[in-house]
Structure formats: structure tokens, C-alpha cells
Coordinates of C-alpha atoms and ligand atoms in Angstrom, one line a residue:
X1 CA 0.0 0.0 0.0
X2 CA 0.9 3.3 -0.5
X3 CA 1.8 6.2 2.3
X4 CA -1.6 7.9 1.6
X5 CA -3.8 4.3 1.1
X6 CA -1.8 3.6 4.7
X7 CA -2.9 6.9 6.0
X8 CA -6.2 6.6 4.8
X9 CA -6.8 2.9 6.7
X10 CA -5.1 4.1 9.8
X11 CA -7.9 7.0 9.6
X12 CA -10.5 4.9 9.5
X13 CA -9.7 2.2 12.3
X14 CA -8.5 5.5 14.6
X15 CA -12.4 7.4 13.9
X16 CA -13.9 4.3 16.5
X17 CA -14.8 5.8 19.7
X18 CA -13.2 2.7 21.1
X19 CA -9.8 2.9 19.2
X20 CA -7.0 4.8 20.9
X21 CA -6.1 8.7 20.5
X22 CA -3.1 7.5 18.0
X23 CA -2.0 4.2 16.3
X24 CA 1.9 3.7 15.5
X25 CA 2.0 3.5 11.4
X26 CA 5.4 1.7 11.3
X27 CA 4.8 0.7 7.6
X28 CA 5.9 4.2 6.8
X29 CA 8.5 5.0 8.7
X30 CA 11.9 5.7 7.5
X31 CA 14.3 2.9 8.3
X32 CA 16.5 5.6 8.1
X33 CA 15.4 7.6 11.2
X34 CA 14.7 6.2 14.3
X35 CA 11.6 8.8 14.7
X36 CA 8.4 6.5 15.2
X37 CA 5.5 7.7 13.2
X38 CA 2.3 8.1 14.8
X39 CA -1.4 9.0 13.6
X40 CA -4.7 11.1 14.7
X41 CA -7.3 10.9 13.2
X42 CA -10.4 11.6 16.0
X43 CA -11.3 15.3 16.1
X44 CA -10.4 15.7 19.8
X45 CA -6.9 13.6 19.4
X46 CA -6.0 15.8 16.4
X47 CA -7.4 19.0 18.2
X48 CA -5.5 18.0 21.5
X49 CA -2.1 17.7 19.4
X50 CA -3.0 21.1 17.8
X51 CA -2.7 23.2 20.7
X52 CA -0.4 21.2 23.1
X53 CA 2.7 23.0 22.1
X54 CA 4.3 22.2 25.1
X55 CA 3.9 18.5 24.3
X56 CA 4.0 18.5 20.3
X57 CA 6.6 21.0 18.2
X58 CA 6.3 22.2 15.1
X59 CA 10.4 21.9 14.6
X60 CA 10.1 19.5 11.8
X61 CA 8.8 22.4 9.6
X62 CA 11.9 24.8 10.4
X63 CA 14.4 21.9 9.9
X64 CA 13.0 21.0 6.4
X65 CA 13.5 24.7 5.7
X66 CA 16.7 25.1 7.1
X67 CA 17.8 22.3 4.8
X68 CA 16.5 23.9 2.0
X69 CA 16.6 28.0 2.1
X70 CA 19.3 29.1 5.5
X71 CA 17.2 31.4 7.0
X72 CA 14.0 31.4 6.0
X73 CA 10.8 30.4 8.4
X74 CA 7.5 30.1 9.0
X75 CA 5.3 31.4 11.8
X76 CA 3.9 27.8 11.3
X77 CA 7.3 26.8 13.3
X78 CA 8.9 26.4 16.6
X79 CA 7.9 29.6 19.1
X80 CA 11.1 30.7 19.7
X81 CA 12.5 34.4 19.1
X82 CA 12.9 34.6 15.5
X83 CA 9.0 33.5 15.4
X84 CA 8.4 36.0 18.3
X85 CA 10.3 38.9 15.9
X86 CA 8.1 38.0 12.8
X87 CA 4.6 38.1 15.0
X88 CA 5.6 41.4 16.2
X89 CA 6.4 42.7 13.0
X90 CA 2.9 41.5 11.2
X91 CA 1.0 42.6 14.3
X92 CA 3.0 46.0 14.0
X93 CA 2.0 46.0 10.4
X94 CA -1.4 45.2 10.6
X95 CA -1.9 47.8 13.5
X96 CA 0.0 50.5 11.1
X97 CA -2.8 49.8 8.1
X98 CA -5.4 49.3 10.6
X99 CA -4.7 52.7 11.8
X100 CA -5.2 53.8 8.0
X101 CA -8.4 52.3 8.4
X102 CA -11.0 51.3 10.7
X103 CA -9.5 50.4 13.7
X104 CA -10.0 46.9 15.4
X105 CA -12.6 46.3 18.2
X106 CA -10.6 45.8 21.5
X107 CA -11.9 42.4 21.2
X108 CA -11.5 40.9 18.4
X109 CA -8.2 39.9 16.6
X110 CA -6.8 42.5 14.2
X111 CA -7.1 40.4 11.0
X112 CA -10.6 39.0 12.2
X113 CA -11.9 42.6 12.8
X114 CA -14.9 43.9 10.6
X115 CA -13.1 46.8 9.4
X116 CA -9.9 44.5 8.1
X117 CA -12.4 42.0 6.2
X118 CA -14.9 44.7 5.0
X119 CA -11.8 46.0 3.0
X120 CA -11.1 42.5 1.8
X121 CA -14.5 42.0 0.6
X122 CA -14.3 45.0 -1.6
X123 CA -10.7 44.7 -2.7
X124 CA -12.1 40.5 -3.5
X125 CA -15.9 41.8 -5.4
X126 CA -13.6 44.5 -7.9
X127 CA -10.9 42.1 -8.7
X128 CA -13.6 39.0 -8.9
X129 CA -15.7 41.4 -11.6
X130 CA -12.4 42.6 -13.6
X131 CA -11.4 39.0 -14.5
X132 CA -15.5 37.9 -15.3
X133 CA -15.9 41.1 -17.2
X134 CA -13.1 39.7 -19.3
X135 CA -14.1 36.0 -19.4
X136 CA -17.5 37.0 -20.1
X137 CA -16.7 37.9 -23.9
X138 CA -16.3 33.9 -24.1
X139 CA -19.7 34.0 -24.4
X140 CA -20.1 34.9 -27.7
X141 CA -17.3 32.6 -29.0
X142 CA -17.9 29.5 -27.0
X143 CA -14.2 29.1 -25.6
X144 CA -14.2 27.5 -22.1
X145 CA -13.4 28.5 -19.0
X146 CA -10.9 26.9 -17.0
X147 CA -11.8 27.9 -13.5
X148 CA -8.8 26.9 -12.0
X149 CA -6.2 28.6 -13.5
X150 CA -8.5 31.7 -15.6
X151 CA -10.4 32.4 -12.3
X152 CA -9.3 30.6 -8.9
X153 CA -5.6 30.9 -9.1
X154 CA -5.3 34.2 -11.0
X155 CA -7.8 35.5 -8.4
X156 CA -5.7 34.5 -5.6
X157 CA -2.5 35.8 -7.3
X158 CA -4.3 39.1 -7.8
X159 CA -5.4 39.5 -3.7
X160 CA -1.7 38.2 -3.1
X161 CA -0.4 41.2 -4.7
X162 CA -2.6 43.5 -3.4
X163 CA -2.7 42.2 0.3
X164 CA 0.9 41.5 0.4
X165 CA 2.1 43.8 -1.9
X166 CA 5.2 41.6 -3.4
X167 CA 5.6 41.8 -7.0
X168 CA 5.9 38.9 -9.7
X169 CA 9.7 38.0 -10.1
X170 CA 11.6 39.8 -13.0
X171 CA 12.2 36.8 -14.6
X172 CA 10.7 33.3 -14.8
X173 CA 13.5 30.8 -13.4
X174 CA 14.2 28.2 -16.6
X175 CA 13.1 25.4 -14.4
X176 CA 9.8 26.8 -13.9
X177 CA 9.3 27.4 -18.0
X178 CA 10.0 23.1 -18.2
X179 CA 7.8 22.6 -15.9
X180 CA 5.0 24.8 -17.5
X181 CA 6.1 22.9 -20.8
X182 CA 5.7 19.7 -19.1
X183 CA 2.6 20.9 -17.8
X184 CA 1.4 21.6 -21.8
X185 CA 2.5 18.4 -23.2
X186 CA 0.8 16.1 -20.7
X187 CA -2.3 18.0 -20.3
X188 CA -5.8 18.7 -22.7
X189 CA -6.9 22.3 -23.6
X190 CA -5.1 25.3 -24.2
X191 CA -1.6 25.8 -23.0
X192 CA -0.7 27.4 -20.5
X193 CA 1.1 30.3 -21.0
X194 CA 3.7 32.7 -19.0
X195 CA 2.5 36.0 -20.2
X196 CA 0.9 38.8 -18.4
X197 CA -0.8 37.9 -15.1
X198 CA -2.2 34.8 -15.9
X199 CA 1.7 34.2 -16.3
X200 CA 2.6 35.7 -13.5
X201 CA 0.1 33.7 -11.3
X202 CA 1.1 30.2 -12.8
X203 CA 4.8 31.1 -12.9
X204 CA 4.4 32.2 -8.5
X205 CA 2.4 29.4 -7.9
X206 CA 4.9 27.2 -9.3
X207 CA 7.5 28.4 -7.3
X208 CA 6.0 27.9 -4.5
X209 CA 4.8 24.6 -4.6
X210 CA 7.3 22.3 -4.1
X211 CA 8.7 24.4 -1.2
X212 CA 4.9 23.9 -0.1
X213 CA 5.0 20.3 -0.9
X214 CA 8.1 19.4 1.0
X215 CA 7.5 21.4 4.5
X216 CA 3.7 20.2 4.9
X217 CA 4.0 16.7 3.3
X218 CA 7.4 14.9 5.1
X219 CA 6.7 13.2 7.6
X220 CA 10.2 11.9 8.7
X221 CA 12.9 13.1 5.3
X222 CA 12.1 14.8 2.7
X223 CA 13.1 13.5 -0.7
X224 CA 16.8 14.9 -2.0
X225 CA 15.4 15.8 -5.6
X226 CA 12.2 17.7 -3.9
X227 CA 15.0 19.6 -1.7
X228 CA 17.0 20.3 -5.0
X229 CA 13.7 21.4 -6.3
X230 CA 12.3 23.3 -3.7
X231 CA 15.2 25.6 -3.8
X232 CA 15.5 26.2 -7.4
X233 CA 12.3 27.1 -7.7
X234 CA 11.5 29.5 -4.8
X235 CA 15.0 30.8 -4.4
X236 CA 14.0 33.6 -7.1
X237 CA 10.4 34.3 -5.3
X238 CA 12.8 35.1 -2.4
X239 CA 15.1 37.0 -4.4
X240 CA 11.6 38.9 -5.8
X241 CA 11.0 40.1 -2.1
X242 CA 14.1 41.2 -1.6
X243 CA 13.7 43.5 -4.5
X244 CA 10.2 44.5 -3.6
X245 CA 11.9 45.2 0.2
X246 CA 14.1 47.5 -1.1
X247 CA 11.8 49.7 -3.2
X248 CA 8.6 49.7 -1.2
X249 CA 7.5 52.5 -3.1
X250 CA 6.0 50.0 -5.9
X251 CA 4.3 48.6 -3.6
X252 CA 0.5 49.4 -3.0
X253 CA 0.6 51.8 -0.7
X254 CA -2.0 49.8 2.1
X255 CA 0.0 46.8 1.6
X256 CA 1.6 44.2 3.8
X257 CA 5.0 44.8 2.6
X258 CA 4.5 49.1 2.7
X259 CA 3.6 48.6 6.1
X260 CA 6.3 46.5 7.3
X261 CA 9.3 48.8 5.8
X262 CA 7.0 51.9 7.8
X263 CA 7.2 49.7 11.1
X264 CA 11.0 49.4 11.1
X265 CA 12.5 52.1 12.6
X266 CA 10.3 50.3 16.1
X267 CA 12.4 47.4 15.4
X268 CA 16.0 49.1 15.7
X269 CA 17.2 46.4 18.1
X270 CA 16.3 44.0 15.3
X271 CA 19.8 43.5 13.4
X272 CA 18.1 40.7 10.9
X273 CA 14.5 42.8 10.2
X274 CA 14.5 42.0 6.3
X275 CA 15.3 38.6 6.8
X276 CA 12.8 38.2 9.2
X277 CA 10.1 40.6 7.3
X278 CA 11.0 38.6 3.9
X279 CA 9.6 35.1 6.0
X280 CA 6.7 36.8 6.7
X281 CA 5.9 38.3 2.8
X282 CA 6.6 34.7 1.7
X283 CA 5.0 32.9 3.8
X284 CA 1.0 35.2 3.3
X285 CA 2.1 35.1 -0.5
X286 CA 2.2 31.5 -0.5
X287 CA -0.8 31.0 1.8
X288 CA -3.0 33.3 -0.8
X289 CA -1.5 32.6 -3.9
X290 CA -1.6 28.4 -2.9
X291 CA -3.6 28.0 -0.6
X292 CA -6.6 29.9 -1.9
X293 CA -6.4 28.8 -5.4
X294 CA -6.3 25.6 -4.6
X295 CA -9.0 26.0 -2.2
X296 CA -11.4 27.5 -4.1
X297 CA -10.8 25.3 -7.1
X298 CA -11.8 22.2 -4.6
X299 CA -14.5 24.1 -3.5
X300 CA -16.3 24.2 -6.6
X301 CA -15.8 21.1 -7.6
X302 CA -17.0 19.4 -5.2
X303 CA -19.9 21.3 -5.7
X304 CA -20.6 20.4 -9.4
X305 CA -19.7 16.9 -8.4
X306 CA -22.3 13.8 -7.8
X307 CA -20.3 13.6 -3.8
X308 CA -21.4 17.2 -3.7
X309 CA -25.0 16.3 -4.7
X310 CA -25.3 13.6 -2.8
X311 CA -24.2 16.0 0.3
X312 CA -27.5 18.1 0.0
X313 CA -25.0 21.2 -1.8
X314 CA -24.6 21.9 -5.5
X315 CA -23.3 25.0 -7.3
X316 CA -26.3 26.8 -8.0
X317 CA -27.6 26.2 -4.1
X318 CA -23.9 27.5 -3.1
X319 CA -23.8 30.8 -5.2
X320 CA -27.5 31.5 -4.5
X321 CA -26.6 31.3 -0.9
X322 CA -22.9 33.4 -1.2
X323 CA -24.2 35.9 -3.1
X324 CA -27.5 36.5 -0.5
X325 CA -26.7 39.8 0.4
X326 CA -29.4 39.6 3.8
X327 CA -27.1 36.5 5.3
X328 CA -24.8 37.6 7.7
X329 CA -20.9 37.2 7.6
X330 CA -21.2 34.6 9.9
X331 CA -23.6 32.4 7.9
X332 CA -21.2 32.9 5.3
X333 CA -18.0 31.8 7.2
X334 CA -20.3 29.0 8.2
X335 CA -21.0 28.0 4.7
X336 CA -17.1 28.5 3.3
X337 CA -16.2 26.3 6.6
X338 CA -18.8 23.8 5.8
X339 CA -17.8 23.4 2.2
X340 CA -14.0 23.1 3.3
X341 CA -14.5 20.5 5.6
X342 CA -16.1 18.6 2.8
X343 CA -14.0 19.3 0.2
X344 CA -11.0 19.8 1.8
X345 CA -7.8 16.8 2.5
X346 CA -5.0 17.6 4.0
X347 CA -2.8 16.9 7.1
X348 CA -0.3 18.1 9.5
X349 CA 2.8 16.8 11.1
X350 CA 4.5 17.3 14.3
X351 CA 7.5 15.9 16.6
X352 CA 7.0 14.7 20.0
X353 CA 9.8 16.9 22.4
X354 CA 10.3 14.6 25.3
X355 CA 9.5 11.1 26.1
X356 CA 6.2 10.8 27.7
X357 CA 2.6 9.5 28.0
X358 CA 0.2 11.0 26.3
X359 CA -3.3 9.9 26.9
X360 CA -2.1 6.8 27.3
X361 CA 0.1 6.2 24.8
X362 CA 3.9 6.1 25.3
X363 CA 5.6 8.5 23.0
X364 CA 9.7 9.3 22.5
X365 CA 11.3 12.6 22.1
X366 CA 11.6 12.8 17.9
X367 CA 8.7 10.6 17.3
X368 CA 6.4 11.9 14.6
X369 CA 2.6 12.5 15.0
X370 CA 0.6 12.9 12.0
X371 CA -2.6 14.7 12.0
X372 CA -5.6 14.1 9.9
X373 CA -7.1 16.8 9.2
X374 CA -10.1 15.3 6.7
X375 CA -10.4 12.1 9.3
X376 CA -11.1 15.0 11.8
X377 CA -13.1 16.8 9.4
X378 CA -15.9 13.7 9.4
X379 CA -15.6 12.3 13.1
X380 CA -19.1 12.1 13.8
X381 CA -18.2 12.7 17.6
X382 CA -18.1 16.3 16.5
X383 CA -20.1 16.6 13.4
X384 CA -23.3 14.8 13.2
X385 CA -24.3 13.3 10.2
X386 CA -20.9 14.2 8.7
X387 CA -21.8 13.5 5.0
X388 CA -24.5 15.9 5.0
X389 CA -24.1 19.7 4.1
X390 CA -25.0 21.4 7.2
X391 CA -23.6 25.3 7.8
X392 CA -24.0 26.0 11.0
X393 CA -21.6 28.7 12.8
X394 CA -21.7 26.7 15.9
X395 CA -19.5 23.6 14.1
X396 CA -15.4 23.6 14.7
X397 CA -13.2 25.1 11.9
X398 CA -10.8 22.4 12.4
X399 CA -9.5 22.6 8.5
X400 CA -7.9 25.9 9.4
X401 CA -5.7 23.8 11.8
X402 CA -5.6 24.5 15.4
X403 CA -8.8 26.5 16.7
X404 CA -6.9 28.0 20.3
X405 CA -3.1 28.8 21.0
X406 CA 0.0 30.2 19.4
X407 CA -0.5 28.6 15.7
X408 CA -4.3 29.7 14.6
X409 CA -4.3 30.3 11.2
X410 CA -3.8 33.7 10.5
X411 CA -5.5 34.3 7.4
X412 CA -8.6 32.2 7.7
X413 CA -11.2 35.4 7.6
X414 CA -9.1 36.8 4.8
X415 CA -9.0 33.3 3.2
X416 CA -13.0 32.9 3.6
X417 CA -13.9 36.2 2.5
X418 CA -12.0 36.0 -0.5
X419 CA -14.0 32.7 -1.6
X420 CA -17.4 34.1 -0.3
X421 CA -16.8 36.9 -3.0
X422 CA -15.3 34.5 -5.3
X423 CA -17.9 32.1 -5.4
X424 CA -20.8 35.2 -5.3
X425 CA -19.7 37.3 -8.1
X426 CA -19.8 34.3 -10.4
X427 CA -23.8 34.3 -10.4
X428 CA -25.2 34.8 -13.9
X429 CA -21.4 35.1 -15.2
X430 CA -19.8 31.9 -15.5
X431 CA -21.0 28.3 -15.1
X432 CA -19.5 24.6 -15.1
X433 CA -20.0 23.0 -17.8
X434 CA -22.1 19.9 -17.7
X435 CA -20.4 16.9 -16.0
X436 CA -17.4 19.0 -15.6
X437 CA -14.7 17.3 -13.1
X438 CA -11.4 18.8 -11.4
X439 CA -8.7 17.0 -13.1
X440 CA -5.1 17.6 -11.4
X441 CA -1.4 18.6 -12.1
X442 CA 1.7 17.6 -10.0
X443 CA -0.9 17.0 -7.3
X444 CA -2.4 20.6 -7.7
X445 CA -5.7 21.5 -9.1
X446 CA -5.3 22.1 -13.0
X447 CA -8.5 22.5 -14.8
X448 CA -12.1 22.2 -14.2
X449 CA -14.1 23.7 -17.2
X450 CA -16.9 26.0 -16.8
X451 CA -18.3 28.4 -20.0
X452 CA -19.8 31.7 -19.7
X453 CA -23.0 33.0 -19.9
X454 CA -25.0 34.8 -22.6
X455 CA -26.1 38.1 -20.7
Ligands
HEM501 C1 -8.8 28.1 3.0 C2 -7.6 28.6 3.2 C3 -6.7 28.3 4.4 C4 -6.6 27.1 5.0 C5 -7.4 25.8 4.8 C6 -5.5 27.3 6.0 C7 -5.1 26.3 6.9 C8 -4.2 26.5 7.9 C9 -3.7 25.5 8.8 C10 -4.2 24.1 8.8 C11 -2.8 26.1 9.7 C12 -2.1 25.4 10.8 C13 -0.8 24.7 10.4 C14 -0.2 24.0 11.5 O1 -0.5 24.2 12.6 O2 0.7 23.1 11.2 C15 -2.7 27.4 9.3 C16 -1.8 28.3 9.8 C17 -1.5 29.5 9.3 N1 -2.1 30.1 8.2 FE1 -3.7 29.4 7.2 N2 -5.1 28.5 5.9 C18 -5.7 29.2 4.9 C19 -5.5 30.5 4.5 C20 -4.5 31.3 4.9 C21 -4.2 32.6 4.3 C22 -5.0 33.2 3.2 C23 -3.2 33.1 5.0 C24 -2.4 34.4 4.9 C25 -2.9 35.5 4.4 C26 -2.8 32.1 6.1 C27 -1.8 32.2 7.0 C28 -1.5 31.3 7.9 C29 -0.4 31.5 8.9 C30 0.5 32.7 8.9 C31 -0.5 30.4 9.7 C32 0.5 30.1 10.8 C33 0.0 30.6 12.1 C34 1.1 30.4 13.1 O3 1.6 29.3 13.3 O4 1.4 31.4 13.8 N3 -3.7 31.0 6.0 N4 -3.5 27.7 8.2

């Protein structure tokens, strides 16, 4: 069996009330490393190794950066003080724009706070209705849609650069132009092509994705050839931010990266602020431009699709009910959530720090735990009836990863707001096309045709 059929099984066995909180996977461990491998798949065993930092570390992910670009983190890493430095400087940012803005109730957090998402919303609708004015004259010639790369990912690159502020790179790397060739050769339908922003959007993406790949898919070692890869390609989106650091000025002007340059002179005991600031760029970029994309793309799928259908959701019921102006953000939230927990697959890994017990189970300092994060998504211990499409604010967001501690996902109410305007501005624009089905790239969303409307 394969590391993901394995993964799969172990998922299944772990969701019995009866089974314990993890299950040793030793079929896919290294015999290379003496780290054990361990699995979660229940909601509360995969929530509990969320948010016990003390317990579980998110070292792996700095180490497989470390290998790969000196220097360069994550928030999603370790809490120590180069992770404390990059916090400080995107609250100090966000606070700086906020200030621009409307600021943040006392209570809420700054990048949750109505004022912050309103602006989203707005920035999301104007972009979402330039690129469907354009794909709209396909009506009268008939050429499809590809909502993945034409709409979802060029969306995403377009909120990237406008959130984040970080320019495309000057040039396209030669390793990314085979790989867009590759792409072209292997796959149906117009090629893709690396001009103008549609470019720009497939050449980012594609530097970011095996970076991606390697941090949040090792479990124990990563691969040499994805390490060789992962730094050819995003070495040059690096390179891009330091560009972009150094002449803010291009930036627009309410941007992530305008802000942090105006914070600085508060960070004069900081000796390594750009490096530190340059994490931080690449890290949003790559959680909008990838994360999003790919997001919405699985989104609607699984909306045109029979799994979708036979969930009680289809596309017409899901834009009717994003584009209802009288719902209220949170109904919204709740129906983005409720769609990513049903369309959504993905899992998280982390190392154990010292021997110990853990609800039982005997764990040693390096052992691996793996989290299931679309096991979690259909325990029925926390979602009842867990096929069934059922938005309701009250269920956990446990696809944005851990819902209490240092690691909650920063940009889930930029992230949902984005695909409620997505998904809404599409009504009476574009369409799927009848039996239309997400077919993949590399493992990333690459095409799911759609055709515009006659107005
Ligand atoms: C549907 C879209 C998204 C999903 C499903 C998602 C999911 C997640 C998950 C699972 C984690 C936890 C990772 C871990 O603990 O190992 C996380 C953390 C994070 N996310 Fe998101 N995310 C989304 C969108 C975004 C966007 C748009 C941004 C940036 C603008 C973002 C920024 C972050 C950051 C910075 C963290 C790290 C928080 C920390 O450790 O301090 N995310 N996200």
C-alpha cells in the first residue's frame, strides 16, 4: 500500500470511539530515522495535538527549511525568538494599516476585525468582476473557461499582490518554464502560457509549490530531488521580495509589505529585520496565492460533483446562498467552513519533544505524529451526520488547523472572505460545464471547465 492508502486505513480504524487517541504506522516510517511515526485521526486527538505546544513541536517544519533555504521560516514553526520577531512585526503592520483604516474592536483579533475583512470584501468583489468582465466575452465565442487557472488561481495571485504587496519575479526561473512545458505536453486544452498575469500567477504558484509540498507533506525526510527542487524554484520568489523590500515605493501603498518597511525604525534592536520581514511576505504570499487557489478550485468542484450532490450542496444552491446579500458574515464563514470541511484533504505533522505518555500512549522525544485533518473533518463525535451539508456557525473550523493557541491560522477570515466573493460574483457570469470534473497537475488543481454565460 501506499503512504496515503496507509494513512487513509489508519484513519478509518483511529475514527472508533473505542480505538485509541493514535495508532503507531510503522509501515511508513523511514528505516533511516529512528523517529516512530504516529497517527490522529479523532477530532479531539487531532485538536489536543494542535494546541499542546508544550507536548507536540512544530520543529520539523523549520528543519526541512533550514535544509532547504538558510534562513527562512515560517510562523507555522517552533515559538522561539525569531518566530516571536516575525509576530511582532505583522501585528505592528497590521496595526499601522489598521490605523489607516477602521481600527480593530478591542476584542476581536486585528485580521478578524470587521473593518480588516470589509476592506477585503471590496478589494475580492472589484478584482472577482475585472477578471469575469473579461471572461464573459467567451460568451459569444464559446471558448471555455478553466476555473482553475482563468479564475481561482489568478484571483488569488491578484489578492496576493494587493494584500501582500510583493511583485511577480523579473524573470521566470528556466526550471519553472519546463515545468510549465511539461505541464502543456501532458495536459488537454489550451496551453498554459507565461504571459501577463495569468503568467505571473502560474509562474508564483509554481515556485511555490514544491517548497509547499516538501514542508507540509514529510513526515520523517524529505526526498533529496524535492530539496533540490524546492530551492530552485523558490529561491528567485525570495530573491523577488528582496527586490520589492528594497523599493517599497511599488508597492500598493495599504500593503503588507508598505507597512512593514514603515514599522522598522520600532524594530532598531532587530539587526536581521528584512530577513525576518522577507519570511513573513513569503509565507502570506504563499498561503494566498496556494492555498486559496487551490481552495477555491476544490471548492467548486465538489460542488458540481455527484459527492457534492449527494451531500444536500450543489453549485447553483452554493452561489445563491454566497451571493445573499441579507445572510450575515457569519452564515457565510459558516458555509465556506462547511464546504471546506467537505472538500477539503489535507494533514499536518509534528515531533514529540520529550518522552512521555500521552493519553495513554507512550511517545519518544523525535517521534512523529501525524494529523488528519479530513479524518477529523468527518468524526461524527463532533459533526453529526458528517456527509450531510450542514452550515452551521456553531460547528469547529478544524481545517484551518488548530482553533486555540500560538498557531491559529492567520488568514482564515481573509482566506474565507476571498471565496465568499469568489464564489458570489460568479452568479449569472460563469458556469461549469455539464459533468465538468477537477482533473489535477503535479498534485495541484489544473483545470475544471466551466463556459460563460450569454447576458
Ligand atoms: C482556505 C484557506 C486556508 C486554510 C485551509 C488554512 C489552513 C491553515 C492550517 C491548517 C494552519 C495550521 C498549520 C499547522 O499548525 O501546522 C494554518 C496556519 C496559518 N495560516 Fe492558514 N489557511 C488558509 C488560508 C490562509 C491565508 C490566506 C493566510 C495568509 C494570508 C494564512 C496564513 C496562515 C499563517 C501565517 C499560519 C501560521 C499561524 C502560526 O503558526 O502562527 N492562511 N492555516
Amino acid at each position: 500500500m501506499s503512504v496515503e492508502a496507509d494513512l487513509a486505513a489508519a484513519g478509518r480504524r483511529l475514527l472508533d470511539p473505542a480505538a485509541p487517541p493514535l495508532e503507531r504506522l510503522a509501515t511508513i516510517e523511514d528505516p533511516k530515522s529512528s523517529a516512530r511515526v504516529f497517527v490522529a485521526a479523532r477530532h479531539d486527538a487531532v485538536s489536543g495535538v494542535l494546541c499542546e505546544e508544550s507536548v507536540f513541536s512544530l520543529r520539523h517544519y523549520d528543519e526541512l527549511l533550514e535544509q532547504v533555504l538558510p534562513g527562512t521560516r515560517y510562523l507555522v514553526g517552533d515559538d522561539n525568538a525569531s518566530r516571536q520577531v516575525r509576530l511582532r512585526q505583522l501585528h505592528a503592520a497590521q496595526g499601522w494599516l489598521d490605523a489607516q483604516r477602521t481600527p480593530a474592536a478591542a476584542d476581536s483579533e486585528p485580521n478578524m476585525a470587521p473593518g480588516f475583512r470589509a476592506w477585503v470584501s471590496a478589494m475580492a468583489r472589484e478584482e472577482a468582476g475585472a477578471i469575469l468582465d473579461v471572461l464573459q466575452r467567451r460568451a459569444r465565442t464559446g471558448e471555455p473557461v478553466n476555473f482553475v487557472r482563468d479564475y481561482a488561481f489568478l484571483m488569488a495571485w491578484r489578492m496576493a499582490r494587493r494584500i501582500v504587496g510583493v511583485p511577480a519575479a523579473e524573470r521566470v526561473p528556466g526550471l519553472v518554464r519546463l515545468m510549465v512545458l511539461a505541464r502543456n505536453l501532458m495536459r488537454p486544452g489550451p496551453a498554459l502560457r507565461l504571459k501577463d498575469e495569468l503568467g505571473d500567477a502560474a509562474a508564483t504558484l509554481i515556485m511555490l509549490q514544491p517548497l509547499f509540498g516538501l514542508v507540509f507533506g514529510t513526515i520523517v525526510n524529505g526526498a533529496g530531488w524535492m530539496r533540490w527542487l524546492s530551492r530552485k524554484t523558490a529561491t528567485p520568489a525570495l530573491d523577488a521580495i528582496d527586490v520589492a523590500l528594497a523599493m517599497p515605493d511599488i508597492a500598493p501603498h495599504d500593503s503588507l509589505l508598505t507597512a512593514l518597511v514603515a514599522v522598522k525604525p520600532g524594530f532598531a534592536q532587530v539587526a536581521d529585520y528584512d530577513l525576518q520581514a522577507r519570511s513573513v511576505l513569503f509565507e502570506l504570499t504563499g498561503a494566498l496565492v496556494l492555498i486559496v487557489g487551490k481552495s477555491l478550485s476544490e471548492l467548486a468542484a465538489y460542488a458540481i460533483s455527484p459527492e457534492g450532490h449527494a451531500a444536500g450542496i450543489d453549485w447553483d444552491a452554493l452561489v445563491t446562498r454566497l451571493a445573499d446579500t441579507h445572510a450575515s458574515q457569519q452564515d457565510h464563514d459558516a458555509t465556506v467552513n462547511e464546504m471546506l470541511r467537505l472538500a477539503g484533504g489535507s494533514r499536518l505533522t509534528r515531533t514529540v519533544r520529550n518522552d512521555c505518555q500521552w493519553r495513554g500512549v507512550n511517545l519518544k522525544a523525535g517521534d512523529r505524529v501525524v494529523v488528519l485533518i479530513d479524518a477529523a473533518s468527518r468524526d461524527p463525535a463532533a459533526f453529526p451526520d458528517p456527509g450531510r451539508f450542514n452550515p452551521d456557525p456553531a460547528r469547529p473550523y478544524i481545517t484551518s488547523g488548530p482553533l486555540q493557541g500560538p498557531h491559529v491560522c492567520y488568514g482564515r477570515g481573509i482566506a474565507w472572505t476571498i471565496m465568499r466573493e469568489a464564489i458570489a460574483a460568479t452568479q449569472g457570469r460563469i458556469a461549469p460545464a455539464g459533468h465538468a470534473r477537477l482533473s489535477l497537475f503535479a498534485g495541484l488543481p489544473d483545470d475544471l471547465p466551466f463556459i460563460a454565460c450569454r447576458q
